[in-house]
PDB file of C-alpha atoms in Angstrom:
ATOM      1  CA  MET A 200     -31.620  45.310  -0.535  1.00  0.00           C
ATOM      2  CA  ASN A 201     -33.217  42.776   2.916  1.00  0.00           C
ATOM      3  CA  GLU A 202     -30.691  41.311   5.157  1.00  0.00           C
ATOM      4  CA  GLN A 203     -30.948  37.627   4.338  1.00  0.00           C
ATOM      5  CA  ASP A 204     -29.102  39.843   0.683  1.00  0.00           C
ATOM      6  CA  PHE A 205     -27.068  41.350   2.730  1.00  0.00           C
ATOM      7  CA  GLU A 206     -26.116  37.987   5.420  1.00  0.00           C
ATOM      8  CA  LYS A 207     -25.535  36.138   1.520  1.00  0.00           C
ATOM      9  CA  LEU A 208     -22.846  39.614   0.625  1.00  0.00           C
ATOM     10  CA  LEU A 209     -21.061  38.806   3.882  1.00  0.00           C
ATOM     11  CA  ASP A 210     -20.425  35.284   3.269  1.00  0.00           C
ATOM     12  CA  LEU A 211     -18.920  35.639  -0.221  1.00  0.00           C
ATOM     13  CA  TYR A 212     -17.529  38.659   1.047  1.00  0.00           C
ATOM     14  CA  GLY A 213     -16.145  38.586   4.263  1.00  0.00           C
ATOM     15  CA  SER A 214     -17.148  41.689   6.882  1.00  0.00           C
ATOM     16  CA  ASP A 215     -14.435  44.806   5.460  1.00  0.00           C
ATOM     17  CA  VAL A 216     -17.914  45.570   3.009  1.00  0.00           C
ATOM     18  CA  ALA A 217     -14.992  48.505   1.646  1.00  0.00           C
ATOM     19  CA  ARG A 218     -13.529  45.215   0.381  1.00  0.00           C
ATOM     20  CA  TRP A 219     -17.883  44.487  -1.297  1.00  0.00           C
ATOM     21  CA  PRO A 220     -17.950  45.572  -5.203  1.00  0.00           C
ATOM     22  CA  GLU A 221     -19.556  49.306  -5.040  1.00  0.00           C
ATOM     23  CA  HIS A 222     -22.910  49.475  -5.970  1.00  0.00           C
ATOM     24  CA  GLU A 223     -23.114  46.522  -3.314  1.00  0.00           C
ATOM     25  CA  ARG A 224     -21.270  48.114  -0.722  1.00  0.00           C
ATOM     26  CA  GLU A 225     -23.352  51.699  -0.602  1.00  0.00           C
ATOM     27  CA  GLU A 226     -26.040  49.940  -0.233  1.00  0.00           C
ATOM     28  CA  ALA A 227     -24.819  47.487   2.538  1.00  0.00           C
ATOM     29  CA  SER A 228     -23.680  51.064   4.099  1.00  0.00           C
ATOM     30  CA  ALA A 229     -26.950  51.783   3.676  1.00  0.00           C
ATOM     31  CA  LEU A 230     -29.168  48.682   5.670  1.00  0.00           C
ATOM     32  CA  LEU A 231     -26.325  49.105   8.193  1.00  0.00           C
ATOM     33  CA  SER A 232     -27.196  51.784   8.432  1.00  0.00           C
ATOM     34  CA  GLN A 233     -31.536  51.549   9.451  1.00  0.00           C
ATOM     35  CA  SER A 234     -30.581  47.648  11.110  1.00  0.00           C
ATOM     36  CA  ARG A 235     -29.314  46.962  13.882  1.00  0.00           C
ATOM     37  CA  SER A 236     -29.410  42.937  12.974  1.00  0.00           C
ATOM     38  CA  ALA A 237     -27.321  43.329  10.251  1.00  0.00           C
ATOM     39  CA  SER A 238     -24.666  45.469  12.456  1.00  0.00           C
ATOM     40  CA  GLU A 239     -24.718  42.366  14.336  1.00  0.00           C
ATOM     41  CA  LEU A 240     -23.944  40.324  11.838  1.00  0.00           C
ATOM     42  CA  LEU A 241     -20.808  41.736  10.060  1.00  0.00           C
ATOM     43  CA  ASN A 242     -20.371  41.939  14.115  1.00  0.00           C
ATOM     44  CA  ALA A 243     -20.455  38.114  14.331  1.00  0.00           C
ATOM     45  CA  GLN A 244     -18.808  38.416  10.914  1.00  0.00           C
ATOM     46  CA  ALA A 245     -15.635  39.985  11.385  1.00  0.00           C
ATOM     47  CA  THR A 246     -15.185  37.559  15.333  1.00  0.00           C
ATOM     48  CA  VAL A 247     -15.139  34.630  12.677  1.00  0.00           C
ATOM     49  CA  GLU A 248     -13.545  35.565  10.754  1.00  0.00           C
ATOM     50  CA  LYS A 249     -10.334  37.280  13.259  1.00  0.00           C
ATOM     51  CA  ARG A 250     -10.128  33.052  14.933  1.00  0.00           C
ATOM     52  CA  LEU A 251      -9.294  32.240  12.142  1.00  0.00           C
ATOM     53  CA  ALA A 252      -6.841  34.217  11.405  1.00  0.00           C
ATOM     54  CA  ASP A 253      -5.449  33.805  14.821  1.00  0.00           C
ATOM     55  CA  ALA A 254      -6.082  29.556  14.539  1.00  0.00           C
ATOM     56  CA  MET A 255      -3.823  29.909  11.087  1.00  0.00           C
ATOM     57  CA  LEU A 256      -1.663  31.321  13.267  1.00  0.00           C
ATOM     58  CA  VAL A 257       1.605  28.803  14.864  1.00  0.00           C
ATOM     59  CA  PRO A 258       4.087  29.853  16.666  1.00  0.00           C
ATOM     60  CA  GLU A 259       7.453  30.187  16.073  1.00  0.00           C
ATOM     61  CA  THR A 260       9.847  28.575  17.472  1.00  0.00           C
ATOM     62  CA  TYR A 261      13.394  30.012  19.080  1.00  0.00           C
ATOM     63  CA  GLY A 262      15.912  27.993  19.018  1.00  0.00           C
ATOM     64  CA  LEU A 263      14.635  24.841  17.815  1.00  0.00           C
ATOM     65  CA  GLU A 264      16.999  24.742  14.329  1.00  0.00           C
ATOM     66  CA  GLN A 265      19.728  25.157  16.649  1.00  0.00           C
ATOM     67  CA  LYS A 266      18.560  22.500  19.022  1.00  0.00           C
ATOM     68  CA  ILE A 267      18.454  20.576  16.191  1.00  0.00           C
ATOM     69  CA  MET A 268      21.856  21.260  14.456  1.00  0.00           C
ATOM     70  CA  ALA A 269      22.984  20.588  18.447  1.00  0.00           C
ATOM     71  CA  ARG A 270      21.881  17.232  17.547  1.00  0.00           C
ATOM     72  CA  PHE A 271      23.628  16.372  14.620  1.00  0.00           C
ATOM     73  CA  ALA A 272      26.644  17.321  16.690  1.00  0.00           C
ATOM     74  CA  THR A 273      26.713  14.945  19.115  1.00  0.00           C
ATOM     75  CA  HIS A 274      25.022  12.342  17.138  1.00  0.00           C
ATOM     76  CA  LYS A 275      28.072   9.574  16.905  1.00  0.00           C
ATOM     77  CA  GLN A 276      28.515   8.200  13.576  1.00  0.00           C
ATOM     78  CA  ARG A 277      29.419   3.813  13.731  1.00  0.00           C
ATOM     79  CA  PHE A 278      31.318   3.281  10.983  1.00  0.00           C
ATOM     80  CA  ASP A 279      32.130  -0.578  12.552  1.00  0.00           C
ATOM     81  CA  ILE A 280      31.884  -3.615  10.530  1.00  0.00           C
ATOM     82  CA  ARG A 281      28.414  -4.699  12.558  1.00  0.00           C
ATOM     83  CA  TYR A 282      26.866  -1.618  11.525  1.00  0.00           C
ATOM     84  CA  TRP A 283      27.322  -2.339   7.418  1.00  0.00           C
ATOM     85  CA  MET A 284      26.518  -5.860   8.445  1.00  0.00           C
ATOM     86  CA  GLU A 285      23.573  -4.825   9.265  1.00  0.00           C
ATOM     87  CA  PHE A 286      21.960  -4.115   5.590  1.00  0.00           C
ATOM     88  CA  ILE A 287      25.212  -5.315   2.821  1.00  0.00           C
ATOM     89  CA  TRP A 288      23.624  -9.996   4.553  1.00  0.00           C
ATOM     90  CA  LYS A 289      20.147  -9.447   2.693  1.00  0.00           C
ATOM     91  CA  PRO A 290      21.109  -8.935  -0.667  1.00  0.00           C
ATOM     92  CA  ALA A 291      24.072 -10.490  -0.264  1.00  0.00           C
ATOM     93  CA  PHE A 292      22.899 -13.335   0.564  1.00  0.00           C
ATOM     94  CA  ALA A 293      19.564 -13.848  -1.907  1.00  0.00           C
ATOM     95  CA  ALA A 294      22.050 -12.722  -4.612  1.00  0.00           C
ATOM     96  CA  ALA A 295      24.564 -15.752  -3.073  1.00  0.00           C
ATOM     97  CA  CYS A 296      21.684 -17.779  -3.199  1.00  0.00           C
ATOM     98  CA  SER A 297      21.111 -17.142  -6.907  1.00  0.00           C
ATOM     99  CA  LEU A 298      24.255 -17.746  -8.022  1.00  0.00           C
ATOM    100  CA  ALA A 299      24.286 -21.309  -6.565  1.00  0.00           C
ATOM    101  CA  PHE A 300      20.792 -22.277  -8.103  1.00  0.00           C
ATOM    102  CA  GLY A 301      22.311 -21.734 -11.762  1.00  0.00           C
ATOM    103  CA  PHE A 302      25.187 -23.234 -10.819  1.00  0.00           C
ATOM    104  CA  TYR A 303      22.698 -26.596  -9.741  1.00  0.00           C
ATOM    105  CA  LEU A 304      20.950 -26.125 -12.854  1.00  0.00           C
ATOM    106  CA  GLY A 305      23.662 -25.536 -14.872  1.00  0.00           C
ATOM    107  CA  ALA A 306      24.808 -28.658 -13.745  1.00  0.00           C
ATOM    108  CA  ALA A 307      22.495 -31.501 -12.990  1.00  0.00           C
ATOM    109  CA  ASN A 308      21.316 -30.728 -17.368  1.00  0.00           C
ATOM    110  CA  GLN A 309      24.109 -31.323 -18.444  1.00  0.00           C
ATOM    111  CA  GLU A 310      23.202 -34.731 -20.848  1.00  0.00           C
ATOM    112  CA  VAL A 311      26.317 -35.860 -22.401  1.00  0.00           C
ATOM    113  CA  PRO A 312      25.708 -37.351 -25.930  1.00  0.00           C
ATOM    114  CA  THR A 313      25.245 -40.593 -27.543  1.00  0.00           C
ATOM    115  CA  ASP A 314      27.286 -41.316 -29.896  1.00  0.00           C
ATOM    116  CA  LEU A 315      23.890 -41.705 -31.991  1.00  0.00           C
ATOM    117  CA  GLU A 316      24.240 -38.339 -31.997  1.00  0.00           C
ATOM    118  CA  GLU A 317      27.819 -37.801 -32.886  1.00  0.00           C
ATOM    119  CA  ASP A 318      26.940 -39.286 -36.399  1.00  0.00           C
ATOM    120  CA  LEU A 319      24.323 -37.805 -36.993  1.00  0.00           C
ATOM    121  CA  ALA A 320      26.251 -34.619 -36.412  1.00  0.00           C
ATOM    122  CA  TYR A 321      28.934 -35.689 -38.699  1.00  0.00           C
ATOM    123  CA  VAL A 322      27.378 -36.725 -41.045  1.00  0.00           C
ATOM    124  CA  THR A 323      25.225 -33.219 -41.507  1.00  0.00           C
ATOM    125  CA  PHE A 324      28.389 -31.043 -41.318  1.00  0.00           C
ATOM    126  CA  TYR A 325      29.694 -32.746 -43.574  1.00  0.00           C
ATOM    127  CA  ASP A 326      27.612 -32.810 -46.166  1.00  0.00           C
ATOM    128  CA  TYR A 327      27.113 -28.981 -46.076  1.00  0.00           C
ATOM    129  CA  GLU A 328      31.161 -29.130 -47.274  1.00  0.00           C
ATOM    130  CA  SER A 329      29.809 -31.095 -49.743  1.00  0.00           C
ATOM    131  CA  TRP A 330      27.377 -27.860 -50.859  1.00  0.00           C
ATOM    132  CA  SER A 331      29.804 -25.090 -49.623  1.00  0.00           C
ATOM    133  CA  GLY A 332      32.497 -25.031 -52.824  1.00  0.00           C
ATOM    134  CA  ASP A 333      34.744 -25.688 -50.301  1.00  0.00           C
ATOM    135  CA  SER A 334      36.213 -28.943 -51.049  1.00  0.00           C
ATOM    136  CA  GLU A 335      39.772 -30.413 -50.695  1.00  0.00           C
ATOM    137  CA  ASP A 336      39.355 -32.285 -54.202  1.00  0.00           C
ATOM    138  CA  GLU A 337      39.056 -29.443 -56.468  1.00  0.00           C
ATOM    139  CA  SER A 338      42.274 -27.721 -55.588  1.00  0.00           C
TER     140      SER A 338
END
């Protein structure tokens, strides 16, 4: 194994040689005992891995949950009508406008039937009555 192969394996498996596959671990141990630059590469990789692991740690904030819950306990709830009207007036106004517009359209499109239309309707329904077989003459 040469140093380039060792560096590739170091990138693949990390700085803990004990976790490497067995046949590559033996070759890496032999190279580490012979080459000082391979040992320096291993130490540099171990340092990088340790710094990454330390950077991933998030410090615990003791008492944060209690502080948040205490804020909820001291926060005043507003239940007055002005608070609720802030959320209700816009949808209520939109519904009222839609309703008023619907009434307007319904009232504006009313047509009064003329005498001719009424006569035509009577004649049409009279013809249906004669075909239905329920005439008053047959009784």
